[in-house]
Amino acid sequence: MVGFLRLIGLLLVFGVGFSPFLAEKLWNDPFITMQAWWYRPAIYTGFALIFVPAILSAMFGRSRVKTGIPALGVITSVQQTGTYINEQPEVRISVTVSRKGHEKYDTTFKTIIPLTSMAQFQPGSFIPLLVSEKDERKVGLDLNGQLSQQDMQELLNEKMIKEGVSPEMMDIARTGEKAMAKILDVTPLGGASEGKIKLQLTLSVTKTNGETFNVTTQKELLSSALPQVQQGHIINVIYSKQDPSKLVLALNVQEDQMNKLFSS
């Protein structure tokens, strides 16, 4: 809409500004149009259509979404628009949006970012978002912290299930017993899905009461997680109360793992 109004304004200014030259050609008197009652109002209207929409958009269009549905965004690009509000730059941020119960998608929005915070808004960074209930393509920064830790966990669980983690393993991670485990043996079983490798791990698990038991399990891990599962390492695990042989590895989450789950 802003671009359309600016185009109309440019055409109006150009047309009215050219009218004296046309009057000179037709009647040898350029002042016929310049003295007409409509000349100045038309010029002023044209300039208003060029500049006022852009000013209003800069003042009121940024971070338009003030309330909405909490979501998580992964920044794909950041570009300054050239506009400054109170000496702070306006930026155009492209993000991949993840919402519970929805497929991730890409969109773009404008907002004002303090110069001191620009380092936090770089490609690959995670930011909390609010999504308009009327149009999911309209998003804004979640400045009030509506994206809770529970929302984040539910989003992560949903993504993990889509990546092939079974609901049973997710339930164990949520309700099982935490323990420490020493890796006794690691056997590669070949490639799995893209970017992952399948391993057979033999673990010696120590419960919180001091009891120990051994278990052999097969897991698919991203290649970037391999340094955490070397023979002799101690890792955190969560095992099923009903069947301790079923367990999940509580490894440190790597940035590339999060990006793989939430990026396009």
PDB file of C-alpha atoms in Angstrom:
ATOM      1  CA  MET A   1       0.000   0.000   0.000  1.00  0.00           C
ATOM      2  CA  VAL A   2       2.814   2.429   0.860  1.00  0.00           C
ATOM      3  CA  GLY A   3       4.493   1.745  -2.483  1.00  0.00           C
ATOM      4  CA  PHE A   4       1.224   2.287  -4.363  1.00  0.00           C
ATOM      5  CA  LEU A   5       0.565   5.632  -2.665  1.00  0.00           C
ATOM      6  CA  ARG A   6       4.121   6.754  -3.344  1.00  0.00           C
ATOM      7  CA  LEU A   7       3.703   5.858  -7.028  1.00  0.00           C
ATOM      8  CA  ILE A   8       0.493   7.908  -7.219  1.00  0.00           C
ATOM      9  CA  GLY A   9       2.294  10.790  -5.514  1.00  0.00           C
ATOM     10  CA  LEU A  10       5.200  10.656  -7.960  1.00  0.00           C
ATOM     11  CA  LEU A  11       2.865  10.604 -10.945  1.00  0.00           C
ATOM     12  CA  LEU A  12       0.878  13.510  -9.532  1.00  0.00           C
ATOM     13  CA  VAL A  13       3.977  15.622  -8.828  1.00  0.00           C
ATOM     14  CA  PHE A  14       5.438  14.798 -12.233  1.00  0.00           C
ATOM     15  CA  GLY A  15       2.175  15.525 -14.053  1.00  0.00           C
ATOM     16  CA  VAL A  16       1.471  18.809 -12.304  1.00  0.00           C
ATOM     17  CA  GLY A  17       5.096  19.901 -12.566  1.00  0.00           C
ATOM     18  CA  PHE A  18       5.070  19.218 -16.310  1.00  0.00           C
ATOM     19  CA  SER A  19       1.836  21.155 -16.906  1.00  0.00           C
ATOM     20  CA  PRO A  20       3.527  24.601 -17.247  1.00  0.00           C
ATOM     21  CA  PHE A  21       5.718  23.236 -20.058  1.00  0.00           C
ATOM     22  CA  LEU A  22       2.615  21.874 -21.756  1.00  0.00           C
ATOM     23  CA  ALA A  23       0.844  25.213 -21.337  1.00  0.00           C
ATOM     24  CA  GLU A  24       3.874  26.971 -22.864  1.00  0.00           C
ATOM     25  CA  LYS A  25       3.646  24.704 -25.902  1.00  0.00           C
ATOM     26  CA  LEU A  26      -0.110  25.050 -26.311  1.00  0.00           C
ATOM     27  CA  TRP A  27      -0.814  28.657 -25.296  1.00  0.00           C
ATOM     28  CA  ASN A  28       2.627  30.274 -24.983  1.00  0.00           C
ATOM     29  CA  ASP A  29       1.795  31.044 -21.369  1.00  0.00           C
ATOM     30  CA  PRO A  30       3.051  28.713 -18.623  1.00  0.00           C
ATOM     31  CA  PHE A  31       1.375  30.798 -15.933  1.00  0.00           C
ATOM     32  CA  ILE A  32      -2.079  29.628 -17.042  1.00  0.00           C
ATOM     33  CA  THR A  33      -1.608  26.385 -15.132  1.00  0.00           C
ATOM     34  CA  MET A  34       0.694  27.749 -12.418  1.00  0.00           C
ATOM     35  CA  GLN A  35      -1.970  30.296 -11.428  1.00  0.00           C
ATOM     36  CA  ALA A  36      -4.803  27.789 -11.554  1.00  0.00           C
ATOM     37  CA  TRP A  37      -6.600  27.074  -8.275  1.00  0.00           C
ATOM     38  CA  TRP A  38      -5.720  23.371  -8.405  1.00  0.00           C
ATOM     39  CA  TYR A  39      -1.969  23.744  -9.076  1.00  0.00           C
ATOM     40  CA  ARG A  40      -0.600  24.143  -5.516  1.00  0.00           C
ATOM     41  CA  PRO A  41      -3.054  21.730  -3.822  1.00  0.00           C
ATOM     42  CA  ALA A  42      -2.132  19.077  -6.412  1.00  0.00           C
ATOM     43  CA  ILE A  43       1.608  19.607  -5.819  1.00  0.00           C
ATOM     44  CA  TYR A  44       1.164  19.448  -2.035  1.00  0.00           C
ATOM     45  CA  THR A  45      -1.009  16.354  -2.309  1.00  0.00           C
ATOM     46  CA  GLY A  46       1.604  14.633  -4.463  1.00  0.00           C
ATOM     47  CA  PHE A  47       4.411  15.321  -2.001  1.00  0.00           C
ATOM     48  CA  ALA A  48       2.183  14.191   0.869  1.00  0.00           C
ATOM     49  CA  LEU A  49       1.497  10.881  -0.877  1.00  0.00           C
ATOM     50  CA  ILE A  50       5.236  10.394  -1.377  1.00  0.00           C
ATOM     51  CA  PHE A  51       6.444  11.110   2.138  1.00  0.00           C
ATOM     52  CA  VAL A  52       3.594  10.813   4.672  1.00  0.00           C
ATOM     53  CA  PRO A  53       2.817   7.061   4.205  1.00  0.00           C
ATOM     54  CA  ALA A  54       6.496   6.189   4.647  1.00  0.00           C
ATOM     55  CA  ILE A  55       6.707   8.307   7.808  1.00  0.00           C
ATOM     56  CA  LEU A  56       3.539   6.790   9.260  1.00  0.00           C
ATOM     57  CA  SER A  57       4.741   3.310   8.389  1.00  0.00           C
ATOM     58  CA  ALA A  58       8.036   3.925  10.177  1.00  0.00           C
ATOM     59  CA  MET A  59       6.273   5.339  13.230  1.00  0.00           C
ATOM     60  CA  PHE A  60       3.426   2.886  13.591  1.00  0.00           C
ATOM     61  CA  GLY A  61       4.215  -0.084  11.367  1.00  0.00           C
ATOM     62  CA  ARG A  62       7.122  -1.560  13.325  1.00  0.00           C
ATOM     63  CA  SER A  63       6.453  -4.503  15.630  1.00  0.00           C
ATOM     64  CA  ARG A  64       2.801  -4.274  14.617  1.00  0.00           C
ATOM     65  CA  VAL A  65       1.848  -7.447  16.430  1.00  0.00           C
ATOM     66  CA  LYS A  66       1.476  -6.489  20.097  1.00  0.00           C
ATOM     67  CA  THR A  67      -0.578  -9.520  21.152  1.00  0.00           C
ATOM     68  CA  GLY A  68      -0.878 -12.932  19.603  1.00  0.00           C
ATOM     69  CA  ILE A  69       0.217 -16.537  19.750  1.00  0.00           C
ATOM     70  CA  PRO A  70       3.688 -17.243  21.204  1.00  0.00           C
ATOM     71  CA  ALA A  71       6.114 -18.793  18.732  1.00  0.00           C
ATOM     72  CA  LEU A  72       9.816 -19.327  18.189  1.00  0.00           C
ATOM     73  CA  GLY A  73      11.726 -17.745  15.338  1.00  0.00           C
ATOM     74  CA  VAL A  74      15.118 -18.535  13.818  1.00  0.00           C
ATOM     75  CA  ILE A  75      16.615 -15.526  12.053  1.00  0.00           C
ATOM     76  CA  THR A  76      17.599 -16.185   8.446  1.00  0.00           C
ATOM     77  CA  SER A  77      18.617 -12.625   7.515  1.00  0.00           C
ATOM     78  CA  VAL A  78      18.791  -9.104   8.971  1.00  0.00           C
ATOM     79  CA  GLN A  79      18.881  -5.937   6.858  1.00  0.00           C
ATOM     80  CA  GLN A  80      18.766  -2.313   7.926  1.00  0.00           C
ATOM     81  CA  THR A  81      16.075  -0.325   6.099  1.00  0.00           C
ATOM     82  CA  GLY A  82      17.929   2.971   6.370  1.00  0.00           C
ATOM     83  CA  THR A  83      15.289   4.406   8.703  1.00  0.00           C
ATOM     84  CA  TYR A  84      16.204   5.536  12.218  1.00  0.00           C
ATOM     85  CA  ILE A  85      13.748   6.180  15.044  1.00  0.00           C
ATOM     86  CA  ASN A  86      15.201   8.004  18.052  1.00  0.00           C
ATOM     87  CA  GLU A  87      18.654   7.260  16.599  1.00  0.00           C
ATOM     88  CA  GLN A  88      17.935   3.504  16.648  1.00  0.00           C
ATOM     89  CA  PRO A  89      17.936   1.575  13.338  1.00  0.00           C
ATOM     90  CA  GLU A  90      14.883  -0.059  11.851  1.00  0.00           C
ATOM     91  CA  VAL A  91      15.676  -3.537  10.519  1.00  0.00           C
ATOM     92  CA  ARG A  92      13.909  -6.023   8.291  1.00  0.00           C
ATOM     93  CA  ILE A  93      14.180  -9.478   9.848  1.00  0.00           C
ATOM     94  CA  SER A  94      13.463 -12.685   7.939  1.00  0.00           C
ATOM     95  CA  VAL A  95      12.643 -15.627  10.201  1.00  0.00           C
ATOM     96  CA  THR A  96      11.571 -19.248  10.139  1.00  0.00           C
ATOM     97  CA  VAL A  97       8.589 -19.504  12.504  1.00  0.00           C
ATOM     98  CA  SER A  98       7.790 -22.575  14.609  1.00  0.00           C
ATOM     99  CA  ARG A  99       4.400 -22.885  16.338  1.00  0.00           C
ATOM    100  CA  LYS A 100       2.900 -25.786  18.192  1.00  0.00           C
ATOM    101  CA  GLY A 101       0.683 -27.833  15.888  1.00  0.00           C
ATOM    102  CA  HIS A 102       1.837 -26.061  12.709  1.00  0.00           C
ATOM    103  CA  GLU A 103       4.468 -26.630  10.057  1.00  0.00           C
ATOM    104  CA  LYS A 104       7.340 -24.168  10.206  1.00  0.00           C
ATOM    105  CA  TYR A 105       7.240 -21.368   7.641  1.00  0.00           C
ATOM    106  CA  ASP A 106       9.169 -18.262   6.592  1.00  0.00           C
ATOM    107  CA  THR A 107       8.072 -14.652   6.956  1.00  0.00           C
ATOM    108  CA  THR A 108       9.501 -11.140   7.341  1.00  0.00           C
ATOM    109  CA  PHE A 109       8.807  -8.242   9.675  1.00  0.00           C
ATOM    110  CA  LYS A 110      10.245  -4.840  10.563  1.00  0.00           C
ATOM    111  CA  THR A 111      11.182  -3.633  14.016  1.00  0.00           C
ATOM    112  CA  ILE A 112      13.457  -1.205  15.822  1.00  0.00           C
ATOM    113  CA  ILE A 113      16.582  -2.740  17.371  1.00  0.00           C
ATOM    114  CA  PRO A 114      18.841  -0.763  19.735  1.00  0.00           C
ATOM    115  CA  LEU A 115      22.383  -0.560  18.441  1.00  0.00           C
ATOM    116  CA  THR A 116      23.609  -2.185  21.653  1.00  0.00           C
ATOM    117  CA  SER A 117      21.441  -5.267  20.937  1.00  0.00           C
ATOM    118  CA  MET A 118      22.280  -5.778  17.261  1.00  0.00           C
ATOM    119  CA  ALA A 119      24.740  -8.588  18.091  1.00  0.00           C
ATOM    120  CA  GLN A 120      21.822 -10.650  19.441  1.00  0.00           C
ATOM    121  CA  PHE A 121      19.964 -10.439  16.117  1.00  0.00           C
ATOM    122  CA  GLN A 122      22.154 -12.368  13.701  1.00  0.00           C
ATOM    123  CA  PRO A 123      21.345 -15.183  11.232  1.00  0.00           C
ATOM    124  CA  GLY A 124      20.897 -18.404  13.191  1.00  0.00           C
ATOM    125  CA  SER A 125      19.825 -16.657  16.411  1.00  0.00           C
ATOM    126  CA  PHE A 126      16.609 -17.716  18.162  1.00  0.00           C
ATOM    127  CA  ILE A 127      14.082 -15.014  19.047  1.00  0.00           C
ATOM    128  CA  PRO A 128      10.656 -15.161  20.763  1.00  0.00           C
ATOM    129  CA  LEU A 129       7.788 -14.068  18.537  1.00  0.00           C
ATOM    130  CA  LEU A 130       4.110 -13.229  18.641  1.00  0.00           C
ATOM    131  CA  VAL A 131       2.007 -14.382  15.681  1.00  0.00           C
ATOM    132  CA  SER A 132      -1.166 -12.539  14.700  1.00  0.00           C
ATOM    133  CA  GLU A 133      -4.269 -14.664  15.205  1.00  0.00           C
ATOM    134  CA  LYS A 134      -5.753 -13.252  11.979  1.00  0.00           C
ATOM    135  CA  ASP A 135      -2.721 -13.604   9.706  1.00  0.00           C
ATOM    136  CA  GLU A 136       0.133 -15.946  10.588  1.00  0.00           C
ATOM    137  CA  ARG A 137       2.454 -14.057   8.236  1.00  0.00           C
ATOM    138  CA  LYS A 138       2.279 -11.029  10.524  1.00  0.00           C
ATOM    139  CA  VAL A 139       4.674 -11.454  13.430  1.00  0.00           C
ATOM    140  CA  GLY A 140       6.408  -9.241  15.974  1.00  0.00           C
ATOM    141  CA  LEU A 141       8.940  -9.562  18.735  1.00  0.00           C
ATOM    142  CA  ASP A 142       7.623 -11.039  21.982  1.00  0.00           C
ATOM    143  CA  LEU A 143       8.749  -8.217  24.251  1.00  0.00           C
ATOM    144  CA  ASN A 144       6.671  -9.401  27.220  1.00  0.00           C
ATOM    145  CA  GLY A 145       8.045 -12.933  27.453  1.00  0.00           C
ATOM    146  CA  GLN A 146       4.816 -14.747  26.536  1.00  0.00           C
ATOM    147  CA  LEU A 147       6.840 -17.665  25.129  1.00  0.00           C
ATOM    148  CA  SER A 148       7.250 -19.700  28.313  1.00  0.00           C
ATOM    149  CA  GLN A 149       9.661 -22.514  29.092  1.00  0.00           C
ATOM    150  CA  GLN A 150       6.735 -24.913  28.815  1.00  0.00           C
ATOM    151  CA  ASP A 151       5.924 -23.585  25.335  1.00  0.00           C
ATOM    152  CA  MET A 152       9.551 -24.123  24.344  1.00  0.00           C
ATOM    153  CA  GLN A 153       9.563 -27.677  25.700  1.00  0.00           C
ATOM    154  CA  GLU A 154       6.327 -28.543  23.915  1.00  0.00           C
ATOM    155  CA  LEU A 155       7.710 -27.165  20.655  1.00  0.00           C
ATOM    156  CA  LEU A 156      10.923 -29.127  21.128  1.00  0.00           C
ATOM    157  CA  ASN A 157       9.014 -32.318  21.908  1.00  0.00           C
ATOM    158  CA  GLU A 158       6.891 -31.894  18.790  1.00  0.00           C
ATOM    159  CA  LYS A 159       9.948 -31.363  16.604  1.00  0.00           C
ATOM    160  CA  MET A 160      11.738 -34.345  18.141  1.00  0.00           C
ATOM    161  CA  ILE A 161       8.785 -36.629  17.404  1.00  0.00           C
ATOM    162  CA  LYS A 162       8.731 -35.408  13.793  1.00  0.00           C
ATOM    163  CA  GLU A 163      12.435 -36.210  13.607  1.00  0.00           C
ATOM    164  CA  GLY A 164      11.673 -39.826  14.492  1.00  0.00           C
ATOM    165  CA  VAL A 165      11.967 -39.897  18.285  1.00  0.00           C
ATOM    166  CA  SER A 166       9.226 -42.190  19.538  1.00  0.00           C
ATOM    167  CA  PRO A 167       6.506 -40.865  21.875  1.00  0.00           C
ATOM    168  CA  GLU A 168       7.578 -43.578  24.332  1.00  0.00           C
ATOM    169  CA  MET A 169      11.089 -42.132  24.526  1.00  0.00           C
ATOM    170  CA  MET A 170       9.649 -38.634  24.929  1.00  0.00           C
ATOM    171  CA  ASP A 171       7.513 -39.912  27.812  1.00  0.00           C
ATOM    172  CA  ILE A 172      10.578 -41.481  29.453  1.00  0.00           C
ATOM    173  CA  ALA A 173      12.467 -38.201  29.112  1.00  0.00           C
ATOM    174  CA  ARG A 174       9.593 -36.433  30.856  1.00  0.00           C
ATOM    175  CA  THR A 175       8.736 -38.908  33.623  1.00  0.00           C
ATOM    176  CA  GLY A 176      11.755 -41.219  33.997  1.00  0.00           C
ATOM    177  CA  GLU A 177      14.530 -41.370  36.585  1.00  0.00           C
ATOM    178  CA  LYS A 178      17.710 -39.369  36.102  1.00  0.00           C
ATOM    179  CA  ALA A 179      21.030 -41.182  36.438  1.00  0.00           C
ATOM    180  CA  MET A 180      24.692 -41.128  35.456  1.00  0.00           C
ATOM    181  CA  ALA A 181      26.107 -43.607  32.971  1.00  0.00           C
ATOM    182  CA  LYS A 182      29.632 -44.575  31.935  1.00  0.00           C
ATOM    183  CA  ILE A 183      30.067 -45.513  28.279  1.00  0.00           C
ATOM    184  CA  LEU A 184      31.690 -48.951  28.171  1.00  0.00           C
ATOM    185  CA  ASP A 185      31.594 -49.462  24.415  1.00  0.00           C
ATOM    186  CA  VAL A 186      30.602 -47.574  21.253  1.00  0.00           C
ATOM    187  CA  THR A 187      29.939 -49.448  18.006  1.00  0.00           C
ATOM    188  CA  PRO A 188      29.003 -47.550  14.814  1.00  0.00           C
ATOM    189  CA  LEU A 189      26.200 -49.238  12.888  1.00  0.00           C
ATOM    190  CA  GLY A 190      26.373 -47.088   9.786  1.00  0.00           C
ATOM    191  CA  GLY A 191      24.582 -43.983   8.569  1.00  0.00           C
ATOM    192  CA  ALA A 192      20.997 -43.256   9.487  1.00  0.00           C
ATOM    193  CA  SER A 193      18.931 -40.338   8.266  1.00  0.00           C
ATOM    194  CA  GLU A 194      20.621 -37.244   6.834  1.00  0.00           C
ATOM    195  CA  GLY A 195      23.306 -35.853   9.116  1.00  0.00           C
ATOM    196  CA  LYS A 196      22.935 -38.661  11.661  1.00  0.00           C
ATOM    197  CA  ILE A 197      24.825 -41.824  12.542  1.00  0.00           C
ATOM    198  CA  LYS A 198      23.487 -44.961  14.213  1.00  0.00           C
ATOM    199  CA  LEU A 199      25.414 -46.224  17.241  1.00  0.00           C
ATOM    200  CA  GLN A 200      25.208 -49.182  19.599  1.00  0.00           C
ATOM    201  CA  LEU A 201      26.131 -48.084  23.113  1.00  0.00           C
ATOM    202  CA  THR A 202      26.925 -50.264  26.102  1.00  0.00           C
ATOM    203  CA  LEU A 203      26.398 -48.287  29.308  1.00  0.00           C
ATOM    204  CA  SER A 204      26.965 -48.837  33.004  1.00  0.00           C
ATOM    205  CA  VAL A 205      24.170 -46.888  34.667  1.00  0.00           C
ATOM    206  CA  THR A 206      24.384 -45.748  38.294  1.00  0.00           C
ATOM    207  CA  LYS A 207      21.088 -44.958  39.987  1.00  0.00           C
ATOM    208  CA  THR A 208      20.719 -42.216  42.590  1.00  0.00           C
ATOM    209  CA  ASN A 209      20.711 -44.876  45.340  1.00  0.00           C
ATOM    210  CA  GLY A 210      24.094 -46.211  44.172  1.00  0.00           C
ATOM    211  CA  GLU A 211      22.845 -49.347  42.426  1.00  0.00           C
ATOM    212  CA  THR A 212      24.305 -50.063  38.994  1.00  0.00           C
ATOM    213  CA  PHE A 213      23.151 -51.993  35.941  1.00  0.00           C
ATOM    214  CA  ASN A 214      24.409 -52.435  32.407  1.00  0.00           C
ATOM    215  CA  VAL A 215      22.352 -51.833  29.296  1.00  0.00           C
ATOM    216  CA  THR A 216      23.014 -52.003  25.550  1.00  0.00           C
ATOM    217  CA  THR A 217      20.975 -49.655  23.384  1.00  0.00           C
ATOM    218  CA  GLN A 218      20.936 -48.292  19.851  1.00  0.00           C
ATOM    219  CA  LYS A 219      20.626 -44.570  19.203  1.00  0.00           C
ATOM    220  CA  GLU A 220      20.690 -42.234  16.206  1.00  0.00           C
ATOM    221  CA  LEU A 221      22.730 -39.105  16.902  1.00  0.00           C
ATOM    222  CA  LEU A 222      23.867 -36.112  14.904  1.00  0.00           C
ATOM    223  CA  SER A 223      27.517 -36.294  13.952  1.00  0.00           C
ATOM    224  CA  SER A 224      28.165 -33.161  16.029  1.00  0.00           C
ATOM    225  CA  ALA A 225      27.141 -35.088  19.180  1.00  0.00           C
ATOM    226  CA  LEU A 226      29.728 -37.839  18.691  1.00  0.00           C
ATOM    227  CA  PRO A 227      32.395 -36.185  20.909  1.00  0.00           C
ATOM    228  CA  GLN A 228      29.990 -36.549  23.847  1.00  0.00           C
ATOM    229  CA  VAL A 229      29.567 -40.313  23.471  1.00  0.00           C
ATOM    230  CA  GLN A 230      33.119 -41.628  23.406  1.00  0.00           C
ATOM    231  CA  GLN A 231      34.153 -44.749  25.313  1.00  0.00           C
ATOM    232  CA  GLY A 232      34.937 -43.944  28.958  1.00  0.00           C
ATOM    233  CA  HIS A 233      32.860 -40.746  29.039  1.00  0.00           C
ATOM    234  CA  ILE A 234      30.284 -40.118  31.776  1.00  0.00           C
ATOM    235  CA  ILE A 235      26.917 -38.877  30.512  1.00  0.00           C
ATOM    236  CA  ASN A 236      23.486 -38.130  31.927  1.00  0.00           C
ATOM    237  CA  VAL A 237      20.650 -40.515  31.108  1.00  0.00           C
ATOM    238  CA  ILE A 238      16.982 -40.884  31.987  1.00  0.00           C
ATOM    239  CA  TYR A 239      15.640 -44.425  32.307  1.00  0.00           C
ATOM    240  CA  SER A 240      12.144 -45.852  32.513  1.00  0.00           C
ATOM    241  CA  LYS A 241      10.946 -46.698  36.019  1.00  0.00           C
ATOM    242  CA  GLN A 242       9.087 -49.723  34.661  1.00  0.00           C
ATOM    243  CA  ASP A 243      11.862 -50.967  32.348  1.00  0.00           C
ATOM    244  CA  PRO A 244      15.345 -49.555  33.128  1.00  0.00           C
ATOM    245  CA  SER A 245      16.693 -51.040  29.903  1.00  0.00           C
ATOM    246  CA  LYS A 246      14.803 -48.318  28.063  1.00  0.00           C
ATOM    247  CA  LEU A 247      16.529 -44.981  28.423  1.00  0.00           C
ATOM    248  CA  VAL A 248      17.278 -41.705  26.696  1.00  0.00           C
ATOM    249  CA  LEU A 249      20.585 -39.862  26.561  1.00  0.00           C
ATOM    250  CA  ALA A 250      20.493 -36.419  28.171  1.00  0.00           C
ATOM    251  CA  LEU A 251      23.273 -34.889  26.073  1.00  0.00           C
ATOM    252  CA  ASN A 252      24.093 -31.227  25.805  1.00  0.00           C
ATOM    253  CA  VAL A 253      22.032 -29.692  23.022  1.00  0.00           C
ATOM    254  CA  GLN A 254      24.249 -28.372  20.247  1.00  0.00           C
ATOM    255  CA  GLU A 255      23.408 -25.199  18.315  1.00  0.00           C
ATOM    256  CA  ASP A 256      23.368 -27.049  14.996  1.00  0.00           C
ATOM    257  CA  GLN A 257      20.880 -29.539  16.437  1.00  0.00           C
ATOM    258  CA  MET A 258      18.501 -26.725  17.374  1.00  0.00           C
ATOM    259  CA  ASN A 259      18.965 -25.057  14.001  1.00  0.00           C
ATOM    260  CA  LYS A 260      18.207 -28.330  12.231  1.00  0.00           C
ATOM    261  CA  LEU A 261      14.982 -28.727  14.187  1.00  0.00           C
ATOM    262  CA  PHE A 262      13.684 -25.183  13.859  1.00  0.00           C
ATOM    263  CA  SER A 263      15.205 -23.820  10.633  1.00  0.00           C
ATOM    264  CA  SER A 264      13.976 -24.326   7.108  1.00  0.00           C
TER     265      SER A 264
END
